[in-house]
Short mmCIF file of C-alpha atoms in Angstrom, two decimals:
data_model
loop_
_atom_site.label_atom_id
_atom_site.label_comp_id
_atom_site.label_asym_id
_atom_site.label_seq_id
_atom_site.Cartn_x
_atom_site.Cartn_y
_atom_site.Cartn_z
CA MET A 528 11.46 62.30 -87.33
CA ILE A 529 12.54 64.81 -84.84
CA ASP A 530 14.57 67.86 -86.02
CA VAL A 531 16.58 69.73 -83.29
CA TRP A 532 18.33 73.10 -83.85
CA ASN A 533 19.37 76.23 -82.03
CA LEU A 534 17.68 79.52 -82.26
CA THR A 535 17.70 82.85 -80.25
CA ILE A 536 14.87 85.06 -78.89
CA PRO A 537 16.38 88.50 -78.93
CA GLU A 538 13.37 90.10 -77.34
CA LEU A 539 13.88 87.95 -74.33
CA THR A 540 17.38 86.47 -74.09
CA GLY A 541 19.44 88.36 -76.68
CA ASP A 542 21.97 86.17 -78.41
CA GLU A 543 21.62 83.25 -76.06
CA PRO A 544 20.81 79.96 -78.03
CA ARG A 545 18.12 77.65 -76.82
CA ARG A 546 16.97 74.38 -78.53
CA ALA A 547 14.01 74.07 -80.79
CA TYR A 548 12.33 70.77 -81.69
CA ALA A 549 10.04 69.82 -84.50
CA TYR A 550 8.44 66.43 -84.92
CA VAL A 551 7.32 65.37 -88.38
CA PRO A 552 5.31 62.24 -89.10
CA ASP A 553 7.09 59.53 -91.12
CA SER A 554 4.38 59.60 -93.68
CA TRP A 555 5.87 62.76 -95.04
CA GLU A 556 8.92 60.77 -96.29
CA GLU A 557 6.65 58.60 -98.34
CA ASP A 558 4.64 61.64 -99.81
CA HIS A 559 6.11 65.04 -99.79
CA ASP A 560 2.78 66.63 -100.92
CA LEU A 561 1.30 65.87 -97.44
CA ARG A 562 0.52 68.89 -95.07
CA TYR A 563 -0.12 68.58 -91.33
CA PRO A 564 -1.71 70.50 -88.57
CA VAL A 565 0.78 71.89 -86.07
CA LEU A 566 0.77 71.58 -82.13
CA TYR A 567 3.06 74.07 -80.60
CA MET A 568 4.31 73.28 -77.08
CA PHE A 569 6.05 75.00 -74.21
CA ASP A 570 9.01 73.53 -72.33
CA GLY A 571 10.25 71.89 -75.52
CA HIS A 572 13.40 70.27 -73.69
CA ASN A 573 10.85 68.22 -71.70
CA VAL A 574 8.72 67.08 -74.50
CA PHE A 575 10.69 64.39 -76.39
CA TYR A 576 13.96 63.30 -74.78
CA ASP A 577 14.79 62.17 -71.23
CA GLU A 578 18.40 63.34 -71.64
CA ASP A 579 17.21 67.03 -72.29
CA ALA A 580 14.46 66.94 -69.67
CA THR A 581 15.07 69.08 -66.58
CA TYR A 582 14.49 66.13 -64.14
CA GLY A 583 15.58 63.37 -66.37
CA LYS A 584 12.03 62.38 -67.54
CA SER A 585 10.42 63.77 -70.70
CA TRP A 586 6.84 63.23 -71.89
CA GLY A 587 8.18 60.81 -74.49
CA LEU A 588 5.81 62.45 -76.91
CA GLY A 589 7.64 61.26 -80.09
CA GLU A 590 7.20 57.71 -79.09
CA TYR A 591 3.44 58.12 -78.54
CA LEU A 592 3.10 59.96 -81.85
CA ASP A 593 4.85 57.21 -83.71
CA ALA A 594 2.79 54.47 -82.18
CA ALA A 595 -0.47 56.17 -82.78
CA GLN A 596 0.73 57.24 -86.37
CA ALA A 597 -0.56 60.72 -85.48
CA GLN A 598 -0.58 63.02 -88.43
CA VAL A 599 0.59 66.22 -86.70
CA ILE A 600 3.74 68.31 -86.53
CA VAL A 601 4.71 69.24 -83.05
CA ALA A 602 6.94 72.23 -82.64
CA ALA A 603 8.49 73.30 -79.18
CA VAL A 604 11.09 75.58 -77.84
CA GLU A 605 13.32 75.15 -74.76
CA CYS A 606 12.27 77.40 -71.82
CA ASN A 607 14.48 80.10 -70.16
CA HIS A 608 16.61 78.30 -67.50
CA HIS A 609 18.04 81.65 -65.80
CA PRO A 610 17.89 81.25 -62.08
CA ASP A 611 16.27 84.65 -61.67
CA ASN A 612 12.82 83.26 -62.43
CA GLY A 613 13.53 83.34 -66.15
CA ARG A 614 11.03 80.69 -66.94
CA LEU A 615 8.30 82.07 -64.69
CA SER A 616 8.82 85.47 -66.26
CA GLU A 617 8.56 84.28 -69.80
CA TYR A 618 5.72 81.95 -69.02
CA SER A 619 3.36 84.34 -67.27
CA PRO A 620 1.00 86.77 -68.73
CA PHE A 621 0.83 88.65 -65.64
CA THR A 622 3.25 90.29 -63.09
CA PHE A 623 2.72 88.63 -59.70
CA ARG A 624 4.21 88.15 -56.35
CA ALA A 625 4.52 84.97 -54.30
CA PRO A 626 6.50 84.34 -51.01
CA GLN A 627 8.90 81.96 -52.63
CA PHE A 628 9.62 83.94 -55.84
CA LYS A 629 9.06 87.69 -54.63
CA LYS A 630 8.13 89.70 -57.61
CA VAL A 631 7.95 88.09 -61.01
CA VAL A 632 7.57 90.50 -63.99
CA GLY A 633 5.25 88.75 -66.47
CA ARG A 634 6.75 88.69 -70.07
CA GLY A 635 4.16 86.28 -71.48
CA LYS A 636 3.07 88.73 -74.22
CA LEU A 637 6.63 89.11 -75.44
CA THR A 638 6.82 85.34 -75.47
CA MET A 639 3.59 84.79 -77.43
CA ASP A 640 4.37 87.66 -79.80
CA TRP A 641 7.55 85.92 -80.77
CA MET A 642 6.04 82.59 -80.93
CA THR A 643 3.20 83.61 -83.12
CA SER A 644 5.33 85.82 -85.59
CA GLU A 645 8.92 84.67 -85.68
CA PHE A 646 8.71 80.94 -84.53
CA LYS A 647 5.40 80.27 -86.37
CA ARG A 648 6.86 81.81 -89.61
CA GLU A 649 9.87 79.74 -89.27
CA ILE A 650 8.00 76.44 -88.76
CA ASP A 651 5.51 77.23 -91.64
CA ARG A 652 8.52 78.00 -93.85
CA GLU A 653 10.63 74.85 -93.01
CA PHE A 654 8.04 72.25 -92.43
CA PRO A 655 4.97 70.93 -94.31
CA THR A 656 2.33 72.67 -92.28
CA LEU A 657 -1.28 73.59 -92.72
CA PRO A 658 -0.82 77.10 -91.26
CA GLY A 659 -4.45 78.29 -90.92
CA ARG A 660 -6.01 78.83 -87.44
CA GLU A 661 -8.17 75.59 -87.76
CA ASN A 662 -4.92 73.61 -87.94
CA THR A 663 -2.97 75.51 -85.40
CA PHE A 664 -2.99 74.37 -81.76
CA ILE A 665 -0.91 75.01 -78.50
CA ALA A 666 -0.18 72.97 -75.30
CA GLY A 667 1.78 73.09 -72.04
CA SER A 668 1.92 72.18 -68.45
CA SER A 669 2.16 74.22 -65.28
CA MET A 670 3.20 77.69 -66.29
CA GLY A 671 3.14 76.25 -69.78
CA GLY A 672 -0.43 75.21 -69.15
CA LEU A 673 -1.28 78.96 -68.02
CA MET A 674 0.47 80.12 -71.19
CA SER A 675 -1.63 77.74 -73.41
CA LEU A 676 -4.89 79.04 -71.80
CA TYR A 677 -3.67 82.64 -72.36
CA ALA A 678 -2.58 81.86 -76.02
CA LEU A 679 -6.05 80.31 -76.77
CA LEU A 680 -7.90 83.28 -75.30
CA GLU A 681 -5.77 86.20 -76.32
CA TYR A 682 -4.50 84.94 -79.57
CA ASN A 683 -7.68 83.09 -80.63
CA HIS A 684 -7.21 84.35 -84.31
CA ILE A 685 -4.17 82.05 -84.41
CA PHE A 686 -4.96 79.18 -82.24
CA SER A 687 -8.30 77.27 -82.38
CA ARG A 688 -7.49 74.51 -79.76
CA ALA A 689 -5.32 74.11 -76.71
CA ALA A 690 -4.35 71.72 -74.00
CA ALA A 691 -3.57 73.33 -70.46
CA LEU A 692 -2.35 70.68 -68.21
CA SER A 693 -2.03 71.56 -64.35
CA PRO A 694 -2.15 75.21 -65.42
CA SER A 695 -0.73 77.57 -62.77
CA LEU A 696 -3.79 79.75 -62.25
CA TRP A 697 -2.57 80.41 -58.71
CA VAL A 698 -0.15 83.06 -59.84
CA ALA A 699 -2.98 85.62 -60.44
CA PRO A 700 -6.41 84.05 -60.01
CA MET A 701 -8.25 87.42 -60.37
CA LYS A 702 -6.40 88.35 -63.43
CA VAL A 703 -7.07 84.94 -64.83
CA GLU A 704 -10.77 85.32 -64.26
CA SER A 705 -10.80 88.85 -65.83
CA MET A 706 -8.80 87.36 -68.92
CA ILE A 707 -11.51 84.79 -69.38
CA ARG A 708 -14.46 87.29 -68.91
CA ASN A 709 -12.87 89.73 -71.44
CA ALA A 710 -11.89 87.16 -74.02
CA ARG A 711 -13.47 87.06 -77.55
CA VAL A 712 -13.36 83.52 -78.83
CA ALA A 713 -14.65 81.98 -81.87
CA PRO A 714 -17.49 79.40 -81.24
CA ASP A 715 -15.25 76.48 -82.44
CA THR A 716 -12.63 77.12 -79.83
CA VAL A 717 -11.65 73.99 -78.04
CA LEU A 718 -9.75 73.56 -74.64
CA TYR A 719 -8.66 70.55 -72.72
CA MET A 720 -7.74 71.45 -69.20
CA ASP A 721 -6.87 69.16 -66.25
CA TYR A 722 -5.37 69.09 -62.79
CA GLY A 723 -4.05 66.22 -60.89
CA ALA A 724 -5.93 65.01 -57.68
CA LYS A 725 -2.63 64.72 -55.77
CA GLU A 726 -1.53 68.30 -56.52
CA LEU A 727 -4.75 70.03 -55.51
CA ASP A 728 -3.26 70.97 -52.03
CA ASN A 729 -0.10 72.47 -53.63
CA HIS A 730 -1.55 75.97 -53.65
CA SER A 731 -4.33 77.46 -51.43
CA GLY A 732 -7.48 78.29 -53.20
CA ILE A 733 -6.57 76.39 -56.41
CA ILE A 734 -9.83 74.17 -56.13
CA ARG A 735 -11.99 77.27 -56.11
CA GLY A 736 -9.81 78.90 -58.71
CA LEU A 737 -10.18 75.87 -61.09
CA GLY A 738 -13.97 75.71 -60.47
CA ARG A 739 -14.45 79.31 -61.15
CA ALA A 740 -12.18 79.26 -64.33
CA ALA A 741 -14.07 76.34 -65.60
CA ALA A 742 -17.39 77.84 -64.98
CA LEU A 743 -16.34 81.23 -66.77
CA LEU A 744 -14.95 79.27 -69.68
CA THR A 745 -18.23 77.43 -70.12
CA GLU A 746 -20.14 80.67 -69.93
CA LYS A 747 -17.99 81.80 -73.00
CA ARG A 748 -19.45 78.77 -74.69
CA LEU A 749 -15.97 77.58 -75.22
CA LEU A 750 -15.82 73.90 -75.96
CA LEU A 751 -14.30 72.66 -72.71
CA ASP A 752 -13.09 69.20 -71.62
CA PHE A 753 -12.03 69.56 -67.96
CA ARG A 754 -10.65 66.71 -65.88
CA ILE A 755 -9.44 66.10 -62.41
CA VAL A 756 -6.74 63.33 -63.08
CA PRO A 757 -6.99 60.39 -60.53
CA ASP A 758 -3.70 60.22 -58.65
CA GLY A 759 -2.45 62.87 -61.00
CA GLU A 760 0.83 64.69 -59.87
CA HIS A 761 2.71 67.68 -60.86
CA CYS A 762 5.45 66.00 -63.04
CA GLU A 763 6.37 64.88 -66.48
CA ALA A 764 5.49 61.33 -65.78
CA SER A 765 1.87 62.21 -64.91
CA TRP A 766 1.51 64.47 -67.86
CA GLU A 767 2.91 61.80 -70.22
CA ARG A 768 -0.10 59.63 -69.05
CA GLN A 769 -2.54 62.36 -70.07
CA ILE A 770 -1.20 62.46 -73.70
CA PRO A 771 -4.04 60.26 -75.02
CA PHE A 772 -6.80 62.26 -73.23
CA PHE A 773 -5.60 65.75 -74.52
CA MET A 774 -4.78 64.49 -78.12
CA SER A 775 -8.15 62.94 -78.34
CA THR A 776 -9.58 66.29 -77.42
CA LEU A 777 -7.44 68.33 -79.62
CA PHE A 778 -8.39 66.12 -82.69
CA TYR A 779 -11.86 65.19 -81.70
CA GLY A 780 -14.24 65.36 -84.70
CA ARG A 781 -11.48 65.99 -87.17
CA GLU A 782 -10.93 62.43 -88.50
#
């Protein structure tokens, strides 16, 4: 079952509605006493339905979860589609400059403050969740991948596990490294991080940045699963193929 509804984020876009999505396992229909861990995701419009996806191709996550009989709730919110770098701004913890974007004011903290307070509160109220940190995960790709890394490190009291697919570390590599160095994470913190082999040339220095980030994360004793994806590209179709890998990491040792 996938519920879809409209909500607003006053701190970011005032009264402008955007769609929210929540997948709930079918097993709940058979036993209303069941409770589930929750995976929060960015770019909710790209997660479930092709007709909602920006480029007409979603991750098809609902079909995967049904086939795997995965016992998890997935909650996701549509991104900011404003042409003035709305998505980049909401999905960046840092203010940065890039030739193609000029200056982008990072509002990632506002985004995460809203997600961890207002949105999580709504999900815990309306759906059969296990609300504690040990059952609260987060995932995303590209800028959403950067935000997933940020959320795991800076909101570690809320999220215990994360998946960062093709994370946009290039926006502020030195700030990313500083964030990792300064992070305080619990010893049970788990991160899946990957990058597509075919997208490694998209941004200068990304190979070095990925290597440094992975090394720093390992030094923090964070439980890291890091992959360079064979033939991996920067698109939903490629990220869809990584679902079994990151879901395995997120739920490793929990069965």
